[in-house]
Structures are given as C-alpha cells and as structure tokens.
mmCIF file of C-alpha atoms and ligand atoms in Angstrom:
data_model
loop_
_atom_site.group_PDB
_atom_site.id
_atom_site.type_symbol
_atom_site.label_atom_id
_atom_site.label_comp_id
_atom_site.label_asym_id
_atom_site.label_seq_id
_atom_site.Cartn_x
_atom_site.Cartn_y
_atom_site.Cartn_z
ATOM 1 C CA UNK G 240 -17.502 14.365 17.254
ATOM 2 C CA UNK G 241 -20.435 12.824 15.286
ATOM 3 C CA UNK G 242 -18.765 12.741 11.487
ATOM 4 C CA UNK G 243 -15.043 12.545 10.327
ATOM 5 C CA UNK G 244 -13.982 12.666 6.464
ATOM 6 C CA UNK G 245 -10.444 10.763 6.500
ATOM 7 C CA UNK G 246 -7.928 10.213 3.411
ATOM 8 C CA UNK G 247 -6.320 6.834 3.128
ATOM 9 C CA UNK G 248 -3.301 7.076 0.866
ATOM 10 C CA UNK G 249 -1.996 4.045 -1.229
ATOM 11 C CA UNK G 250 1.858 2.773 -0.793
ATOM 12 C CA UNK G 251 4.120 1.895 -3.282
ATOM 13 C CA UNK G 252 7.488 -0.019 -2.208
ATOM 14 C CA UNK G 253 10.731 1.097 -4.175
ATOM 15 C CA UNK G 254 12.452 -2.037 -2.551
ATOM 16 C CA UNK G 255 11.040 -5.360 -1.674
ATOM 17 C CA UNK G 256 12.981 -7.942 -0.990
ATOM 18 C CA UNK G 257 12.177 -11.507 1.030
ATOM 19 C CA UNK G 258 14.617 -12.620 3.888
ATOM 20 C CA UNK G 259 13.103 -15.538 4.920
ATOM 21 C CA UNK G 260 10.471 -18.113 5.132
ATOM 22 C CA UNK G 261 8.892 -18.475 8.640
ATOM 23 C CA UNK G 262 8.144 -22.014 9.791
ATOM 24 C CA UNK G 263 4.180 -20.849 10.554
ATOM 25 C CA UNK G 264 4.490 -19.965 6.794
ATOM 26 C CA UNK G 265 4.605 -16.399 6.435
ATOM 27 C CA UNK G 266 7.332 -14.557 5.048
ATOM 28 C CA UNK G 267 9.440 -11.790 6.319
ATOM 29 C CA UNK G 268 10.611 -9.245 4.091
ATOM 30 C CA UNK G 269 13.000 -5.931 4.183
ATOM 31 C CA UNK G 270 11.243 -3.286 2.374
ATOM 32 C CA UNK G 271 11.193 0.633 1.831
ATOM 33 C CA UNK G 272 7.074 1.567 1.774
ATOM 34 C CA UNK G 273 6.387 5.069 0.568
ATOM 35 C CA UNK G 274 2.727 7.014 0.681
ATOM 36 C CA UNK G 275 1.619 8.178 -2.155
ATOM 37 C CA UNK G 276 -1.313 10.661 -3.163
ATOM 38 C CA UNK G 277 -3.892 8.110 -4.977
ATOM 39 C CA UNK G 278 -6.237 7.467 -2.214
ATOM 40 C CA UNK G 279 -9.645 6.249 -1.107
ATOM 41 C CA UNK G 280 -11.751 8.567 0.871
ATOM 42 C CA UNK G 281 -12.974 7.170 4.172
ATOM 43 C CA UNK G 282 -16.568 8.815 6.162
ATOM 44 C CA UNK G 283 -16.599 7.928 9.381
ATOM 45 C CA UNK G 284 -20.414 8.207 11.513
ATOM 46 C CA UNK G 285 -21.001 7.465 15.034
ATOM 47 C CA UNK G 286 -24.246 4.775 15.619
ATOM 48 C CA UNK G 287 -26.189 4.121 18.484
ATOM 49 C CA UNK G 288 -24.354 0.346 18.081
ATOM 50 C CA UNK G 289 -22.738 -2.478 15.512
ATOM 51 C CA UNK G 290 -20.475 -1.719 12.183
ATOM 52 C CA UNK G 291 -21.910 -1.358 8.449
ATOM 53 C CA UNK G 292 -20.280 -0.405 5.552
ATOM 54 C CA UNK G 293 -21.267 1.031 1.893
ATOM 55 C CA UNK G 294 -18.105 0.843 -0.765
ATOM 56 C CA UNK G 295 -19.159 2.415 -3.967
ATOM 57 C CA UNK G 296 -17.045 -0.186 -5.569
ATOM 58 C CA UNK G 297 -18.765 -4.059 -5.828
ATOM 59 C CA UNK G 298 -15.858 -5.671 -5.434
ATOM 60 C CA UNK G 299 -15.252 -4.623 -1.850
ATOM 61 C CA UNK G 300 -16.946 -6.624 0.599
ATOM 62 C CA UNK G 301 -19.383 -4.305 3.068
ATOM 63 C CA UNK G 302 -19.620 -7.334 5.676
ATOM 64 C CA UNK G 303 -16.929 -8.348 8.554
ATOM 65 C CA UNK G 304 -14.395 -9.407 5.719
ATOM 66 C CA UNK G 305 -13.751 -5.757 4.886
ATOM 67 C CA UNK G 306 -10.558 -4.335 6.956
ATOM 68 C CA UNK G 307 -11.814 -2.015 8.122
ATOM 69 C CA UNK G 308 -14.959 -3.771 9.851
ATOM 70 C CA UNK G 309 -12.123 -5.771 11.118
ATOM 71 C CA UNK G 310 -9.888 -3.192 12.745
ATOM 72 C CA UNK G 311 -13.265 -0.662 14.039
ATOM 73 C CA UNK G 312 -14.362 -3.762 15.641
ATOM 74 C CA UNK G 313 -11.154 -4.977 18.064
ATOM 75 C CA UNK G 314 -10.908 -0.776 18.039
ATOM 76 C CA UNK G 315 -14.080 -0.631 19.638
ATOM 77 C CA UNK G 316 -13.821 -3.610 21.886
ATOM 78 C CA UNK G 317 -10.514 -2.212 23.307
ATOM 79 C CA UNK G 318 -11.719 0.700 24.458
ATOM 80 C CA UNK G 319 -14.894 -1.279 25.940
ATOM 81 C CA UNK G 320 -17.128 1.224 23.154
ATOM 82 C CA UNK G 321 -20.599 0.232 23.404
ATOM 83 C CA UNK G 322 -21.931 3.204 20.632
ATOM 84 C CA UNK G 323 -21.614 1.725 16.737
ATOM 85 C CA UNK G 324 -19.693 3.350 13.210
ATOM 86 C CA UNK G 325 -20.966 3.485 9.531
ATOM 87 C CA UNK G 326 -17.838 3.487 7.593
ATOM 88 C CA UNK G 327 -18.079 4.602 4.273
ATOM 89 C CA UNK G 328 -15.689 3.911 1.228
ATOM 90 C CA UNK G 329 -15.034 5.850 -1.876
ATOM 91 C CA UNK G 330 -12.789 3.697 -3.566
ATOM 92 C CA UNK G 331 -10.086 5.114 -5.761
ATOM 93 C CA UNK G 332 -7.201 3.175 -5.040
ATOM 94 C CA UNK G 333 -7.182 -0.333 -7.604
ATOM 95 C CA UNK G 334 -7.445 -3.097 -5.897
ATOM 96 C CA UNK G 335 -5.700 -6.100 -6.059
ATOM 97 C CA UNK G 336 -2.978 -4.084 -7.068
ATOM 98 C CA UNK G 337 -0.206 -4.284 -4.587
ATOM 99 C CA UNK G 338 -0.542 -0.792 -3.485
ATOM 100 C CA UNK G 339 -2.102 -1.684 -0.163
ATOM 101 C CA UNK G 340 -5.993 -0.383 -0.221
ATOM 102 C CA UNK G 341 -7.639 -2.648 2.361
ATOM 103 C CA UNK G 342 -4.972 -1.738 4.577
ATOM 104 C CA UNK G 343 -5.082 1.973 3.867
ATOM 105 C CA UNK G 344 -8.655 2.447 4.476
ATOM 106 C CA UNK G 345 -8.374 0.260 8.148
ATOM 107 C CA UNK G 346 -5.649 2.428 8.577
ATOM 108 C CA UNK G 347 -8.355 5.341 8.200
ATOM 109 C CA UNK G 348 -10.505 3.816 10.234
ATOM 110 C CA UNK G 349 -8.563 3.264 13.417
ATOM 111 C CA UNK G 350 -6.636 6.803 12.944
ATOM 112 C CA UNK G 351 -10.543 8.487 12.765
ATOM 113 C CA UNK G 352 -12.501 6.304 15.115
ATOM 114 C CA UNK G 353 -9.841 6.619 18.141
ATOM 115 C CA UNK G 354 -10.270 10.616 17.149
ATOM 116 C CA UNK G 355 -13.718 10.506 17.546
ATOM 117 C CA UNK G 356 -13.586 8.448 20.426
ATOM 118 C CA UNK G 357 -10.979 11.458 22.321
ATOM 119 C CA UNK G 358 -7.719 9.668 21.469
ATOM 120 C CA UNK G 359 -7.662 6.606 24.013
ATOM 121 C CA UNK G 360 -4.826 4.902 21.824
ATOM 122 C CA UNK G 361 -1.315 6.383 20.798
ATOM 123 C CA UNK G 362 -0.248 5.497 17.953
ATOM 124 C CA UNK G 363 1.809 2.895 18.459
ATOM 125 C CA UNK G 364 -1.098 1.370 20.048
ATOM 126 C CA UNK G 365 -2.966 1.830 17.154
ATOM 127 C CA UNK G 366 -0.090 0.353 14.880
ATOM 128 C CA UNK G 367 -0.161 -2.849 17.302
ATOM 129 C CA UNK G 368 -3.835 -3.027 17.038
ATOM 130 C CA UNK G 369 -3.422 -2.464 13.124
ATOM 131 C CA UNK G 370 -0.789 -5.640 12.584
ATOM 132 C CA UNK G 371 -3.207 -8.176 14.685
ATOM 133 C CA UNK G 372 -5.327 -7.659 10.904
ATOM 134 C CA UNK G 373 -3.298 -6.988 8.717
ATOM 135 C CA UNK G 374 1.072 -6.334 8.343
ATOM 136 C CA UNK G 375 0.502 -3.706 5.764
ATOM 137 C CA UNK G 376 -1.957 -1.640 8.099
ATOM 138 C CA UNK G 377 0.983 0.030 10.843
ATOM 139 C CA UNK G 378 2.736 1.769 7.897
ATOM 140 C CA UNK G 379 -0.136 3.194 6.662
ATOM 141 C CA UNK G 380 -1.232 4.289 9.876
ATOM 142 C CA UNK G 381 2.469 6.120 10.213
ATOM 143 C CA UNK G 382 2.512 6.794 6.558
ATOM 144 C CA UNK G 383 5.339 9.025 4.479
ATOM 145 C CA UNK G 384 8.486 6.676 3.511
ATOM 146 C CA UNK G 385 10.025 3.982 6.429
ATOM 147 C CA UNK G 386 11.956 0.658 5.622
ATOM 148 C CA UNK G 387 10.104 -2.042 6.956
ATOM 149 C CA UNK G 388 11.174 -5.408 8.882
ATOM 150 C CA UNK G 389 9.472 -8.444 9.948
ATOM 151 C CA UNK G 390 6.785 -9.205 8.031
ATOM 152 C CA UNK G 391 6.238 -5.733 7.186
ATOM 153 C CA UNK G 392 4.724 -4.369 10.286
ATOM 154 C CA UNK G 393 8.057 -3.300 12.013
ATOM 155 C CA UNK G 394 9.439 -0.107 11.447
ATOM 156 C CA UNK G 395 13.053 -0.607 10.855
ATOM 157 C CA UNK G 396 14.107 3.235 9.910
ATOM 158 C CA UNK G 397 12.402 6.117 9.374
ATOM 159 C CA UNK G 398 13.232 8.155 6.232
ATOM 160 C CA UNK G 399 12.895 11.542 4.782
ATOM 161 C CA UNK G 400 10.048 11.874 1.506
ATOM 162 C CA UNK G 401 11.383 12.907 -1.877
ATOM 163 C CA UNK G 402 8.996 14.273 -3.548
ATOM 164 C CA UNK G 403 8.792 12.698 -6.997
ATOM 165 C CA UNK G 404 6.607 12.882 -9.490
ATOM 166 C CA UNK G 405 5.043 8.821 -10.370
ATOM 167 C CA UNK G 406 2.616 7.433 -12.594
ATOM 168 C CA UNK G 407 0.807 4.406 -11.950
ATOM 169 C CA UNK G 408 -0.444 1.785 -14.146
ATOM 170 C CA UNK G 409 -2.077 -1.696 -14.263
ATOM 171 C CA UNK G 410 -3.163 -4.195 -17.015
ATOM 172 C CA UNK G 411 -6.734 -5.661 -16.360
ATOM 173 C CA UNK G 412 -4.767 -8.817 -14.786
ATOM 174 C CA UNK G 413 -3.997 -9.435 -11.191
ATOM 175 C CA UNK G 414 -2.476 -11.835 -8.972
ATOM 176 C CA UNK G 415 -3.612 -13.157 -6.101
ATOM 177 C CA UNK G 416 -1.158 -12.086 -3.194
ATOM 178 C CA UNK G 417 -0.880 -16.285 -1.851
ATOM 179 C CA UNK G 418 0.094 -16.781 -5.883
ATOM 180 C CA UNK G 419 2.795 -15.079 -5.893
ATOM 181 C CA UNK G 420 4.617 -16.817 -2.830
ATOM 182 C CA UNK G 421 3.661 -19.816 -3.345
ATOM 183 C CA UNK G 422 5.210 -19.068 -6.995
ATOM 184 C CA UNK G 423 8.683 -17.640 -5.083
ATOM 185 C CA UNK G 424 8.960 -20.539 -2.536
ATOM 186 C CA UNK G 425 9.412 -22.833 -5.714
ATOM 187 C CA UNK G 426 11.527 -20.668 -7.451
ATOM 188 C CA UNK G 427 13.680 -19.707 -4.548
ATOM 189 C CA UNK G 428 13.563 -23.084 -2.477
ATOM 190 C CA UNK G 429 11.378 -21.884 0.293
ATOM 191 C CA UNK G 430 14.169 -19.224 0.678
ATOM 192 C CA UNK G 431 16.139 -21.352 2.986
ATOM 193 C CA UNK G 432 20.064 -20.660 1.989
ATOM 194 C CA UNK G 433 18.695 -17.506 0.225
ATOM 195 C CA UNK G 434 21.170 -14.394 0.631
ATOM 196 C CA UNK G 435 18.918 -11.207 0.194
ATOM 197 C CA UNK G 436 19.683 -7.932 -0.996
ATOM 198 C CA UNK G 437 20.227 -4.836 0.614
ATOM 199 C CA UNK G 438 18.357 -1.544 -0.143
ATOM 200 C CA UNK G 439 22.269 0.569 -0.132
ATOM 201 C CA UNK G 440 21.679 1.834 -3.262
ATOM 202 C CA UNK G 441 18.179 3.282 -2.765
ATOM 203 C CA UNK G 442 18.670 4.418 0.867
ATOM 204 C CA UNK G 443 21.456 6.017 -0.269
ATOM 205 C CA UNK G 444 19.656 7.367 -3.557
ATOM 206 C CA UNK G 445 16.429 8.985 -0.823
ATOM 207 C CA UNK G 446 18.853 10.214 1.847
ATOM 208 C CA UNK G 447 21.374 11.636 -0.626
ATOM 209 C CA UNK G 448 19.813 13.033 -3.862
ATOM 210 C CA UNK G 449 15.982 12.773 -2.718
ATOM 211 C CA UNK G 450 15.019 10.536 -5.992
ATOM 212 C CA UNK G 451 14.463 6.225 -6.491
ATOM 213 C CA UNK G 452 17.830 5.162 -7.746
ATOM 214 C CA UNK G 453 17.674 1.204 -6.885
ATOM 215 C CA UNK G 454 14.562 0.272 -7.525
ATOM 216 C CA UNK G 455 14.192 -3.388 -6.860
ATOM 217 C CA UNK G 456 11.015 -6.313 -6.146
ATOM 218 C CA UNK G 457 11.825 -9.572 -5.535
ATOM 219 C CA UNK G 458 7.740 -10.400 -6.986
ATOM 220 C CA UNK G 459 8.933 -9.042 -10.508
ATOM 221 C CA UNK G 460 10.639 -12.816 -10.605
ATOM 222 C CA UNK G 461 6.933 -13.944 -10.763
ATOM 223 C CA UNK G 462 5.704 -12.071 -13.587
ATOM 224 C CA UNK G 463 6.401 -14.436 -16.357
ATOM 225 C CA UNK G 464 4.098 -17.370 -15.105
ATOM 226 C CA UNK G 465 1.442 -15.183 -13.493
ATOM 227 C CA UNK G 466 1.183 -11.783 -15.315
ATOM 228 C CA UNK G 467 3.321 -11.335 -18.542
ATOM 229 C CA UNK G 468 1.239 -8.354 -19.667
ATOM 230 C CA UNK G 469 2.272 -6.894 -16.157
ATOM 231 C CA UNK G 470 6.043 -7.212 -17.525
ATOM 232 C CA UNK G 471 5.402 -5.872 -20.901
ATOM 233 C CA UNK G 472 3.625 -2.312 -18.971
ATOM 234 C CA UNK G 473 6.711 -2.406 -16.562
ATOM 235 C CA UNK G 474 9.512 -2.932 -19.385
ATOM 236 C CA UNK G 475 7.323 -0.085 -21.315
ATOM 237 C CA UNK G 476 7.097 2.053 -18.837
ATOM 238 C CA UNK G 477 10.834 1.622 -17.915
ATOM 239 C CA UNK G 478 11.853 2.886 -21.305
ATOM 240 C CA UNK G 479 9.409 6.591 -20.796
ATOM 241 C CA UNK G 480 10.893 7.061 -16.848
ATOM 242 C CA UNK G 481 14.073 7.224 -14.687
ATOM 243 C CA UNK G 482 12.647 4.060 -13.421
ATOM 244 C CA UNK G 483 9.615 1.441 -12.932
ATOM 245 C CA UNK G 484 8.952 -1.552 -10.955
ATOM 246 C CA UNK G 485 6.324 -3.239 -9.665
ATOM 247 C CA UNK G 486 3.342 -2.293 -6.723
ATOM 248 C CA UNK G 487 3.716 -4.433 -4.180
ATOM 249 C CA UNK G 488 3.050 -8.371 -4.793
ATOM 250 C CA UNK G 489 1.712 -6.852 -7.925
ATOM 251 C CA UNK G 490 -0.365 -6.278 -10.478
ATOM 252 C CA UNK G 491 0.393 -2.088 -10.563
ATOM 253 C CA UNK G 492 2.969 -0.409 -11.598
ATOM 254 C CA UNK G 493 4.777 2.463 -10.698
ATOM 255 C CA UNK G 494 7.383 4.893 -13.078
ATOM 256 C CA UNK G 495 9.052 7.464 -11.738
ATOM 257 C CA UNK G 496 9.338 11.089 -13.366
ATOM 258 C CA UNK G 497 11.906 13.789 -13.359
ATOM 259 C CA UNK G 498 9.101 16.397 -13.842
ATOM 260 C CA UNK G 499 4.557 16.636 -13.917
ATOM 261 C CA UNK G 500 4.936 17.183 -17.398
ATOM 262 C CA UNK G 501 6.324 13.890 -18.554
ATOM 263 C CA UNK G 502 4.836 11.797 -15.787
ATOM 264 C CA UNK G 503 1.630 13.657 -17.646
ATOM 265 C CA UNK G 504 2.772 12.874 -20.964
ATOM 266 C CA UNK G 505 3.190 9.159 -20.302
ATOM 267 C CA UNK G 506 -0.262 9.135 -18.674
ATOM 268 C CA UNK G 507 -2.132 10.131 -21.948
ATOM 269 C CA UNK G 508 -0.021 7.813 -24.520
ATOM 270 C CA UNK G 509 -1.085 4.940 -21.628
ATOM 271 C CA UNK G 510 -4.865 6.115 -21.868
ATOM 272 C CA UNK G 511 -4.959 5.122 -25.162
ATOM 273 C CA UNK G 512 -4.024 1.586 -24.565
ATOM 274 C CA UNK G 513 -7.834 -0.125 -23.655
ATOM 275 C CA UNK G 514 -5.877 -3.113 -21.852
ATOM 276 C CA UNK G 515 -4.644 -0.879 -19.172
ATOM 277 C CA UNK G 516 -7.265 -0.797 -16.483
ATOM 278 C CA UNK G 517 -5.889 2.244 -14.830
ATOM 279 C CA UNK G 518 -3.538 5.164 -14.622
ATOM 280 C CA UNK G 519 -2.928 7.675 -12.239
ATOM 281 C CA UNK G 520 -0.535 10.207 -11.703
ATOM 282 C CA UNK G 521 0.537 11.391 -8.212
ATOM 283 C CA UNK G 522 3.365 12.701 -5.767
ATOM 284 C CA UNK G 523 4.591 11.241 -2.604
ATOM 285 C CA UNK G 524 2.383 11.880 0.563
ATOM 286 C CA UNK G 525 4.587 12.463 4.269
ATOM 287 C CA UNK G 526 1.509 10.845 5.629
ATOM 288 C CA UNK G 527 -1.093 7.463 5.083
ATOM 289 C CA UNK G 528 -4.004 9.062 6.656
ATOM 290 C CA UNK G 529 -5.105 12.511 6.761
ATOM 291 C CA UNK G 530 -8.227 14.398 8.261
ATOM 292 C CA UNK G 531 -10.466 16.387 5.864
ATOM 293 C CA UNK G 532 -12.983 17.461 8.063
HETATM 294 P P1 ATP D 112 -1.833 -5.287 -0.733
HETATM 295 O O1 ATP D 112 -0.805 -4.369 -1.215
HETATM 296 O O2 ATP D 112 -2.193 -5.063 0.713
HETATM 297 O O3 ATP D 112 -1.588 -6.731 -1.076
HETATM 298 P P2 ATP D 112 -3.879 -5.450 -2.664
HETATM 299 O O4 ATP D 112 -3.933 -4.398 -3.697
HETATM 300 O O5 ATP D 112 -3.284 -6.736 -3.090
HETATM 301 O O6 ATP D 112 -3.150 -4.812 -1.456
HETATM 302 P P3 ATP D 112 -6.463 -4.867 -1.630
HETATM 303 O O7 ATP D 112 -6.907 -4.051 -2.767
HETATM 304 O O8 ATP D 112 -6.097 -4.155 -0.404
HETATM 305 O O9 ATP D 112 -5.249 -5.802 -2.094
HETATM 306 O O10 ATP D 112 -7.573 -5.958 -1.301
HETATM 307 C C1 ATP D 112 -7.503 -7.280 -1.726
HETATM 308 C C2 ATP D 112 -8.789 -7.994 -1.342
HETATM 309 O O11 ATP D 112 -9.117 -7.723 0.017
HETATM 310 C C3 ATP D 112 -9.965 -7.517 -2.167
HETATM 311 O O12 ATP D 112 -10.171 -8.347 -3.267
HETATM 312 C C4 ATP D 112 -11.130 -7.524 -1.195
HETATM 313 O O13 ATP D 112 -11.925 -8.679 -1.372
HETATM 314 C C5 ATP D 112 -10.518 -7.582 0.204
HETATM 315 N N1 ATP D 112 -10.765 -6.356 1.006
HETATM 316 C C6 ATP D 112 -11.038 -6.323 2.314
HETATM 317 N N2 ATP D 112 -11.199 -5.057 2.747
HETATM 318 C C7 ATP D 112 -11.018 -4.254 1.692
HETATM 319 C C8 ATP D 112 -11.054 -2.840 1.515
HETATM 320 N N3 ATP D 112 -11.349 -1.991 2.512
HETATM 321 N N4 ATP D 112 -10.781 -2.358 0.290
HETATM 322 C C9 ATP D 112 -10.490 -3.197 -0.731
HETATM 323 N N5 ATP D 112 -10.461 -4.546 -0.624
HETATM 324 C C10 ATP D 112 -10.716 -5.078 0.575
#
C-alpha cells in the first residue's frame, strides 16, 4: 500500500487530577481521556527514503520537531525500514489547546505507517513506541474513553463511550503546558503531602447513566494567573450546559449537552463573540485513529 488517508481524533479529559511529583520532574496524574470527533486529517505516502511534512497550518512545525516526524522515524528504524513517508497534515484540531493534537496526529502516523508497512507492530507495541515521544500519544493510539495512570501513558481501566453531545470553545489565549505546572507545584507545594481525588463520581456517572456527572481538572486552579478569559468562557459555558471544564492543561473548553440542538444553539450565541478563537461541536469517538481510505 502506496497511500493511506487516516483520522486523528482530539481528547478531552472529564477528570484530571495530579498524584504526584516525580523526582526526574514529571508529574503523574489519574485521568479519564475520552476521543472525541474534532480531528485533523493525516495522508500518509510511501518515499523512496527520509520523512517530510506539509501542515496547512504555520504554526506546526514540518521539520523533526513535529510528532509525528518523531514517532515515523523510531517507527521506521524499528522495523529496520529503509523506504521514506510524506506525512501530510490538515489541521483542524486547535492547538495549544489541551486537547492533545500533536499527539493525535503521531498517533495517526504510527497506526497508518505500521499498516502500510503489513502490521509488524501490535498495538501495544505501537503504544510503547508512542510513550518514548510523547505520554499523550498511547491513548490516542487506543482511543474511545480509558482512565489513565502514570504519567498518562498507562491504561488503568478501560471504559464504555457515552455518547454525548459537546461543544468546544477557546479564547485567543493559551498556556504553555510547562506554565501551568510550574504554576501548580507552587500552589500545591510540589504536591508532596497532596491527597488527590478520585474520579467515583464520574466513573460511576459513564458506567451507570452513560453522561459526565463529576467533571473535575486540577489545571482549572491555574486559570486565574495564566488565563482569566479561559475562566470567564468556562463559568459561561457552565451556566448554557449540564457541565464544562477545561481541555486538558488548557486553553479549550469543553460543555456538555443533553441534546445537538442546544449544544448547536450555544455554538452560534459563542460565534458571535470575536474573542473566541474557536468553536466546534462534536460527539464522542470509540476510537483516536481511524482509516479513510
Ligand atoms: P496537549 O493536550 O498534548 O498538551 P496541546 O494542545 O497543548 O496538546 P499541541 O497542539 O498538540 O498541544 O501542540 C503543542 C505544540 O507542539 C505546538 O505549538 C507545536 O509547536 C508542537 N507540535 C509538534 N507536532 C505537532 C503537530 N503534529 N501538531 C500540532 N503541534 C505540534
């Protein structure tokens, strides 16, 4: 196979919480990810040798700093590949945003380049391979709606989708993910003596009644010294849904809606706001990566 056309869904997490602060720095967390239907669209095509990348976005880098440059190339060297890929991104999911689009689309790329290359790698080889780049990259490589562990790239439990109707939102600011940490350490003493919350009420809420009851991100604590717009579109969007929190380490937003119609609704009085950068509406996905053609 020559040419592969891949979707790479976005995540949103319904619960985030920290647990700890490692001594080499890097946090683990307990967290519920979900896929959701905003995504990027990924073409893979075979070369004779090397990587390159278009993005028809500027902001994404088309060099070996893009993940997925990173993940084709340790894909390729795994399976000794001497032939090349041109990966190329339409980019639809915001970035900077929390919702996990570098990692989706390397997620794309090592689900379609081990396809094209006759499936050398299952997929928890490919999820292994995935969390030497990046912790965000296994889930979407398994995709639908699993609480997390370690620092987000073990699979703690998997769980069934609810299909929901959301709307997502951002303001024009972001936050750098390093930002936001750092910001947390102060606030929460480098987390050492911290006693994190449980996800009960939400896993109970998505195994029970299929819906988000619970909603809860530990990064919504940095909001009013790095993004207080961010807030304002969260408590807003709080007071049109059954419930809204934040994307990730930030700076989207998700609400969640009983129905299309209101979700819909929501989405037009946001358009008219010119400080909101974008808004979607979109269901929940049992999959991160899917094959078009
Ligand atoms: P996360 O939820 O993983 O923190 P995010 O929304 O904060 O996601 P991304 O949009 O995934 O962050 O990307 C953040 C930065 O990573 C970008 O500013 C960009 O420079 C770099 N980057 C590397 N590869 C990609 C990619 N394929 N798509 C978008 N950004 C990428």
């Amino acid at each position: 196979m020559e040419k592969l056309v891949l979707n790479a869904y976005a995540k949103i997490n319904p619960f985030l919480e920290i647990t700890s602060k490692r001594l080499d720095g890097y946090h683990e967390i307990d967290s519920v990810m979900m896929s959701v239907s905003i995504h990027d669209t990924v073409t893979l095509t075979r070369t004779d040798g090397g990587i390159t990348i278009t993005a028809d976005t500027p902001s994404v880098p088309t060099d070996s700093r893009n993940i997925a440059y990173k993940v084709a190339a340790r894909l390729l060297d795994a399976v000794n590949e001497t032939r090349g890929v041109h990966i190329d991104i339409k980019k639809r999911i915001p970035t900077e945003a929390g919702m996990g689009g570098g990692s989706a689309d390397g997620a794309a790329v090592l689900v379609g380049l081990n396809k094209m290359l006759g499936e050398p790698l299952c997929v928890d080889e490919l999820c292994a391979l995935g969390a030497s780049v990046g912790a965000d990259i296994p889930f979407c490589v398994r995709g639908g709606c699993i609480r997390v562990g370690g620092i987000g790239e073990k699979v703690a439990e998997t769980l069934p989708v609810p299909k929901l109707h959301i709307l997502v939102a951002k303001m024009g600011e972001g936050i750098s993910t390093p930002a936001a940490y750092s910001a947390l350490d102060s606030l929460y003493g480098d987390f050492v003596a911290y006693s994190p919350k449980a996800p009960t009420e939400l896993l109970c809420a998505i195994r029970n009644e299929g819906n988000l009851d619970g909603l809860y991100n530990i990064f919504e604590q940095a909001l009013d010294a790095l993004a207080p717009s961010t807030k304002m579109l969260k408590n807003r969007l709080a007071r049109l849904s059954r419930g809204a929190l934040l994307c990730g380490s930030g700076t989207a937003v998700f609400a969640v809606f009983d129905n299309e119609r209101d979700a819909l609704a929501a989405k037009t009085a946001l358009q008219k706001d010119s400080a909101i950068s974008f808004v979607e509406v979109c269901t929940t996905m049992p999959f991160g990566v899917e094959i078009i053609n």
